[in-house]
XYZ file of C-alpha atoms in Angstrom:
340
model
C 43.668 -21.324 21.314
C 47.486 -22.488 21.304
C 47.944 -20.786 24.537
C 44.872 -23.373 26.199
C 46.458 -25.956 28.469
C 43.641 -27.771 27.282
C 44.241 -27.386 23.621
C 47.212 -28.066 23.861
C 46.888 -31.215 25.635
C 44.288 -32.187 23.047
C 46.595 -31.273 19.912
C 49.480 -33.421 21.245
C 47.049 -36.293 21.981
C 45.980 -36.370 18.793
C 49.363 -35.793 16.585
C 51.667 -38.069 19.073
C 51.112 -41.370 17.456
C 51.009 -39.708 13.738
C 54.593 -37.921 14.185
C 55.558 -40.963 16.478
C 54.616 -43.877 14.344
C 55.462 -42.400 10.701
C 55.609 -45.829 9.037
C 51.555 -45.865 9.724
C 51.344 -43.001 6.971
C 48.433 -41.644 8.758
C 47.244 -38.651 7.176
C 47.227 -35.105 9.705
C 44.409 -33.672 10.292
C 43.185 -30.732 8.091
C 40.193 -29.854 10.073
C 39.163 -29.015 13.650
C 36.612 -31.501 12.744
C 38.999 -34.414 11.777
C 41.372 -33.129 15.133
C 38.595 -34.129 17.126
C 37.321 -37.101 15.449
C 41.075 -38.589 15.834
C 40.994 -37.206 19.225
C 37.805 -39.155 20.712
C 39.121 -42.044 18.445
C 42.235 -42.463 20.241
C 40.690 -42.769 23.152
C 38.161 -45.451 22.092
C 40.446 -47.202 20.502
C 43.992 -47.085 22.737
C 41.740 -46.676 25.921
C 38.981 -49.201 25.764
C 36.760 -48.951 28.590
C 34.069 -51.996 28.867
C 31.351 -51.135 27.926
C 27.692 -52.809 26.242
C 26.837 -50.298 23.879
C 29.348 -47.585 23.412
C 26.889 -45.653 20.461
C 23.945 -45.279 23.082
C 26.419 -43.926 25.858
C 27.905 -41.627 23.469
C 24.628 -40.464 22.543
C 23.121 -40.129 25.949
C 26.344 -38.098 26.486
C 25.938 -36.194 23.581
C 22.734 -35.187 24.053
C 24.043 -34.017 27.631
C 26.411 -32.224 25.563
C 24.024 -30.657 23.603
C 21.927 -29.369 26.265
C 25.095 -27.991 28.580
C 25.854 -26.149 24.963
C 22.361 -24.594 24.681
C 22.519 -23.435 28.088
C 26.119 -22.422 28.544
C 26.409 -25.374 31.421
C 30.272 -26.735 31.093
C 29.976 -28.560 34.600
C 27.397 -31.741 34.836
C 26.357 -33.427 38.113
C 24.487 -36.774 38.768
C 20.927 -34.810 38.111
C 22.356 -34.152 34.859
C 23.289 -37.817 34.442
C 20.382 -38.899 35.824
C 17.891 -36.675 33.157
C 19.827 -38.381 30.411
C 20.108 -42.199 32.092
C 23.600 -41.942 32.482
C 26.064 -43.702 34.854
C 29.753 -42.695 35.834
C 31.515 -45.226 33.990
C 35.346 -45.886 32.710
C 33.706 -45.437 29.584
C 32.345 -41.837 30.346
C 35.763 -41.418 32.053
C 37.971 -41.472 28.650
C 36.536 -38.428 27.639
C 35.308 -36.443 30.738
C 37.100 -35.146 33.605
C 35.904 -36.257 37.275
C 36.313 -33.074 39.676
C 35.672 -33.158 43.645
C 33.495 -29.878 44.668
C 32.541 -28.379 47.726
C 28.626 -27.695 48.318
C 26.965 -26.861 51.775
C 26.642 -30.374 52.144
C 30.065 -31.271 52.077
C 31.918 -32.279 48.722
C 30.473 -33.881 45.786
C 31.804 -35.192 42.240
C 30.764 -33.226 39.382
C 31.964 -34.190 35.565
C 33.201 -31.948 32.826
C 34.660 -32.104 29.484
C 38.587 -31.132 28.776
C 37.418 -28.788 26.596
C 34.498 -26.672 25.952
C 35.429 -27.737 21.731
C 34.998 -31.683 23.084
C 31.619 -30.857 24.533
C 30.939 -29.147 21.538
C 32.185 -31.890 19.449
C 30.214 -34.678 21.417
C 27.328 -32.854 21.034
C 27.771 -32.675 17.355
C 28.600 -36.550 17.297
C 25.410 -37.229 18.598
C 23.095 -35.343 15.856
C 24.264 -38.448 13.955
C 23.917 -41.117 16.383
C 20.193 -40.979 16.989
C 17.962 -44.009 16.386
C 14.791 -41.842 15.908
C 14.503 -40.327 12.377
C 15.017 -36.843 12.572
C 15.496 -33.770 10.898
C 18.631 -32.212 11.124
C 18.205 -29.694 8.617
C 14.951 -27.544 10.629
C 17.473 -28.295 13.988
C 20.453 -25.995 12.618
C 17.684 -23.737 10.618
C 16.681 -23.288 14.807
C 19.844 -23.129 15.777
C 21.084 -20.450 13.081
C 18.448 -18.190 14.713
C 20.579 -17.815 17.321
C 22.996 -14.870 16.551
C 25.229 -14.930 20.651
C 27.851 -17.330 19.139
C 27.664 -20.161 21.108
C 26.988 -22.730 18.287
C 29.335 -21.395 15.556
C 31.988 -24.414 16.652
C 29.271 -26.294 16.759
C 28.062 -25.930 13.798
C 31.457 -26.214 12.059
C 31.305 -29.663 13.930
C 27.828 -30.779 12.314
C 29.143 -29.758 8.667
C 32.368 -31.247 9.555
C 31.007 -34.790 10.403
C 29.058 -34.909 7.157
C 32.503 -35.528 5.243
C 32.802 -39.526 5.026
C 36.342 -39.643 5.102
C 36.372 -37.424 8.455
C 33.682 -39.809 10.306
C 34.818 -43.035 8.721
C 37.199 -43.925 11.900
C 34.774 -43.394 14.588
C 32.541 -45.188 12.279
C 34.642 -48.372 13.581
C 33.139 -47.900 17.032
C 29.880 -46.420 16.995
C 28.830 -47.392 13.948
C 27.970 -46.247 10.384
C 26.413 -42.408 10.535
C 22.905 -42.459 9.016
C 23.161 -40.965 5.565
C 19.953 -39.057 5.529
C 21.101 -36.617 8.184
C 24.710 -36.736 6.444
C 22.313 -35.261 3.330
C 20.524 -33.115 5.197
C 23.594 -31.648 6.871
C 24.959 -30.604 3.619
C 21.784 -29.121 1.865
C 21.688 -27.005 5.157
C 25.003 -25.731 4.010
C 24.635 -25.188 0.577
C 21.175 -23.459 0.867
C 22.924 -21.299 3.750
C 25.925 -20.417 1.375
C 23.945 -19.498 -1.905
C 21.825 -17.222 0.976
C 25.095 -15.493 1.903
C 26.453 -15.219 -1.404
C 23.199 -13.110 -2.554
C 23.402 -10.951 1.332
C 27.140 -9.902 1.236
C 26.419 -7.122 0.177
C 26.516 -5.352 4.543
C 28.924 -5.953 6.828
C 27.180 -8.237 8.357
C 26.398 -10.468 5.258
C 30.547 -10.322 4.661
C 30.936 -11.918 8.532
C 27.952 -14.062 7.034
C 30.117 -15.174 4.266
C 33.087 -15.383 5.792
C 31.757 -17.797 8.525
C 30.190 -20.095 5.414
C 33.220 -20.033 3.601
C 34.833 -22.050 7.172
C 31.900 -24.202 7.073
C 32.718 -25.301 3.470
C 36.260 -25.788 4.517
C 35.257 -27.675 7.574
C 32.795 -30.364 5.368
C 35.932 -30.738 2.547
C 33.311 -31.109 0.428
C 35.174 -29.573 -3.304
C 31.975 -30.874 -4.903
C 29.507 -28.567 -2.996
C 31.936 -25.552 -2.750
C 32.384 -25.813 -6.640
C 28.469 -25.856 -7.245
C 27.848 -22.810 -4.691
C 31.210 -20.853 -4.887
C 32.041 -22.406 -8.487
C 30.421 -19.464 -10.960
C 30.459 -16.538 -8.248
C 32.214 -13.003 -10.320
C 32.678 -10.736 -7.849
C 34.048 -11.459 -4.147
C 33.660 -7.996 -1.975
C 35.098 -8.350 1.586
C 36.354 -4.259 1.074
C 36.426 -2.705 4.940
C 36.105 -6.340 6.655
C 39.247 -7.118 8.358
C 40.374 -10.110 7.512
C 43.127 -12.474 9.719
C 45.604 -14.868 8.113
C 43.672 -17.304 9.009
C 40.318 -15.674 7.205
C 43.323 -15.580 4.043
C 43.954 -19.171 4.610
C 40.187 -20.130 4.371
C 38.936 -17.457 1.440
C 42.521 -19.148 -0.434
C 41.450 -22.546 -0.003
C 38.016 -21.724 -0.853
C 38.789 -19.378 -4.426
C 41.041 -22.242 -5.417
C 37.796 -24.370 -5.956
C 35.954 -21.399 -7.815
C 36.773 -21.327 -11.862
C 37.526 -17.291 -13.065
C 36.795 -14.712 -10.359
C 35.774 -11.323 -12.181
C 36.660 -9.206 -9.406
C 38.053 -10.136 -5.859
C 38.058 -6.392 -3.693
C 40.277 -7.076 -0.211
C 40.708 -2.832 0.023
C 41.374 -2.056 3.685
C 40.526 -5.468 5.105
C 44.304 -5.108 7.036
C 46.052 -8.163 5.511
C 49.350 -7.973 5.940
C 52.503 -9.814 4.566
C 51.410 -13.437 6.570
C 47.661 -13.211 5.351
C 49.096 -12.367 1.443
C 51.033 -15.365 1.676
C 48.178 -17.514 2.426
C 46.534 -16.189 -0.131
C 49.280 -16.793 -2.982
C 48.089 -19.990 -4.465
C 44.343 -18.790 -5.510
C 45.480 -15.489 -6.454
C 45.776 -17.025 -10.657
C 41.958 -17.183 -10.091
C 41.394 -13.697 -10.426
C 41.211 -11.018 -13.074
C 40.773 -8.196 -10.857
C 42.558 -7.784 -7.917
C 42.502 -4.510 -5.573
C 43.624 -4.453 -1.706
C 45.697 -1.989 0.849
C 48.305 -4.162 2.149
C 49.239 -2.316 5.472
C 53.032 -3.244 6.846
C 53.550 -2.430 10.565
C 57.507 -3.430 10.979
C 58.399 -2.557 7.501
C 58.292 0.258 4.464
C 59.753 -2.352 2.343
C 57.486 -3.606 -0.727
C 59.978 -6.017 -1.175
C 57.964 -7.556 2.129
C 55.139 -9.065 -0.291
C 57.069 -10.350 -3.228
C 55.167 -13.565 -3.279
C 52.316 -11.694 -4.933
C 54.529 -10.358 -6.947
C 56.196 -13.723 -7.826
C 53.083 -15.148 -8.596
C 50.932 -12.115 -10.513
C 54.215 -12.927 -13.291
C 53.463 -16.368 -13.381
C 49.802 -16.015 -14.066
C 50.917 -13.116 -16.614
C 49.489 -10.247 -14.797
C 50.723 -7.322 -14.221
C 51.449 -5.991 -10.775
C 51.544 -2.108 -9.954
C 52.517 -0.281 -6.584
C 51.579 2.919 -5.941
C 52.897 4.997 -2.778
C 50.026 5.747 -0.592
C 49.439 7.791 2.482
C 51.111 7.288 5.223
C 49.147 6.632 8.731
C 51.556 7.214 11.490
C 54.601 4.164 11.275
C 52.322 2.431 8.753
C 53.367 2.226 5.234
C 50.445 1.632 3.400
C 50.556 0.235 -0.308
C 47.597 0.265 -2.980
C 48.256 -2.753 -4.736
C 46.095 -3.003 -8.222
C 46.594 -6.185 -9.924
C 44.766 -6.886 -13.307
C 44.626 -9.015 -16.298
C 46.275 -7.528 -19.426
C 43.176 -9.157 -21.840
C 40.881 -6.922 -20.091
């Protein structure tokens, strides 16, 4: 994503005035949720544009949103406006983009969003912004069914939004975000994640998993992920490969568990950058086993946080020579709990 333009653009929007104005102590974001929430704030707030009821435009656009995700449209003309009783305004301005396109007809304006993620997060924005009672929970159970990929940020937007503190700015503009569909939002999630938990068994359920463990991450919510996660044993992502940022999540996630039993990471192709993400949650478990594979080095010395912090949790830490697959060294690294 760092090497989008229109990330980019987005990410420096949104972490100017924090790095710029450090005497405002405001708090970085932690989320892609809270990035964009700051993001549309800014805007709204630093940009006014005049408008009678910015909630119902945001909606309306939302709900444009919405339907451009469900149907993979990114670029919206005035039918599109029109189906959703919208207007080109300054106030749909601040967050779309105004583009001059040539038809047979000559040229005509069309509107998109920076960012496919915006859309996404609009849409998202406006599954709490509806004055008709609704229920959220059977719309994600429909869109869950859905297995191309095209609402996975989306989703991670929905959950995300349920977090108070994460909503509470744009809260100052729109208004408060009902707290049924906040509650409906999260039992979505936790049913979802005890589902997963049971179905991890397949490759599939690990991806499964995986993908609830960044929803939990996404809502902040340590109360829910202690009560789903909390009293799991065993952890298997064996074979699954797993990215430093996958490390980053499943660390942030095993922190909030109490004793894991058994965490198995064998041949998931972490390397020195995902181990060090996972350092601080590694005290949570008893049983440790993973292949650390090291592509620029055949020195173990590479991963001595784990070792560092296996001796401060009073395990012990063994490494045993394995084969060797090409330049590859590969290391077996068995990690256990001297009471058991």
């Amino acid at each position: 994503m760092c090497f989008n333009p229109s990330y980019c653009w987005i990410l420096c929007c949104t972490l100017e005035p924090i790095f710029k104005h450090p005497e405002h102590k405001q708090p970085s974001p932690k989320t892609i949720t809270q990035l964009y929430s700051s993001y549309l704030y800014n805007i709204l707030k630093n940009h006014p544009r005049a408008t009678e009821s910015p909630r119902e435009v945001m909606l309306r656009a939302g709900e444009m949103a919405y339907e451009g995700v469900c149907n993979r449209t990114i670029v919206f003309d005035d039918d599109h406006f029109s189906h959703h009783q919208l207007e080109p305004s300054n106030f749909i301005s601040g967050f779309m983009m105004e583009i001059l396109e040539k038809d047979d007809g000559g040229r005509r304006v069309v509107y998109t969003f920076p960012h496919l993620t915006v859309q996404e997060f609009v849409a998202a924005l406006a599954q709490y912004l509806t004055p008709v009672r609704m229920n959220l929970k059977n719309l994600l159970r429909q869109i869950q069914k859905r297995n191309d990929g095209r609402f996975e940020i989306f989703l991670r937007f929905v959950v995300g939004l349920s977090w108070p503190h994460t909503a509470r700015q744009l809260e100052e503009i729109l208004g408060p975000l009902p707290n049924a569909s906040v509650c409906e939002a999260i039992s979505w999630l936790k049913f979802n994640v005890e589902a997963a938990i049971k179905q991890s068994g397949s490759k599939d359920g690990k991806r499964k998993l995986l993908n609830m463990m960044y929803y939990l991450f996404e809502s902040q919510n340590n109360t829910l992920a202690q009560v789903t996660l909390g009293a799991v044993e065993t952890l298997n992502f064996s074979r699954f490969r797993l990215n430093p940022l996958d490390c980053a999540v499943l660390s942030h996630v095993l922190q909030l568990c109490d004793t894991i039993e058994n965490l198995d990471l064998n041949h998931c192709n972490i390397g020195a950058e995902g181990i060090q993400r996972l350092v601080p949650a590694l005290h949570k478990c008893r049983q440790l086993r993973f292949v650390l594979i090291d592509g620029f080095s055949q020195k173990p010395g590479e991963y001595q946080p784990v070792s560092e912090v296996c001796e401060c949790s009073g395990n012990i830490l063994t490494y045993r020579q394995s084969v060797s697959l090409g330049e590859n060294s590969q290391h077996n690294l068995a990690i256990t709990d001297p009471q058991y």
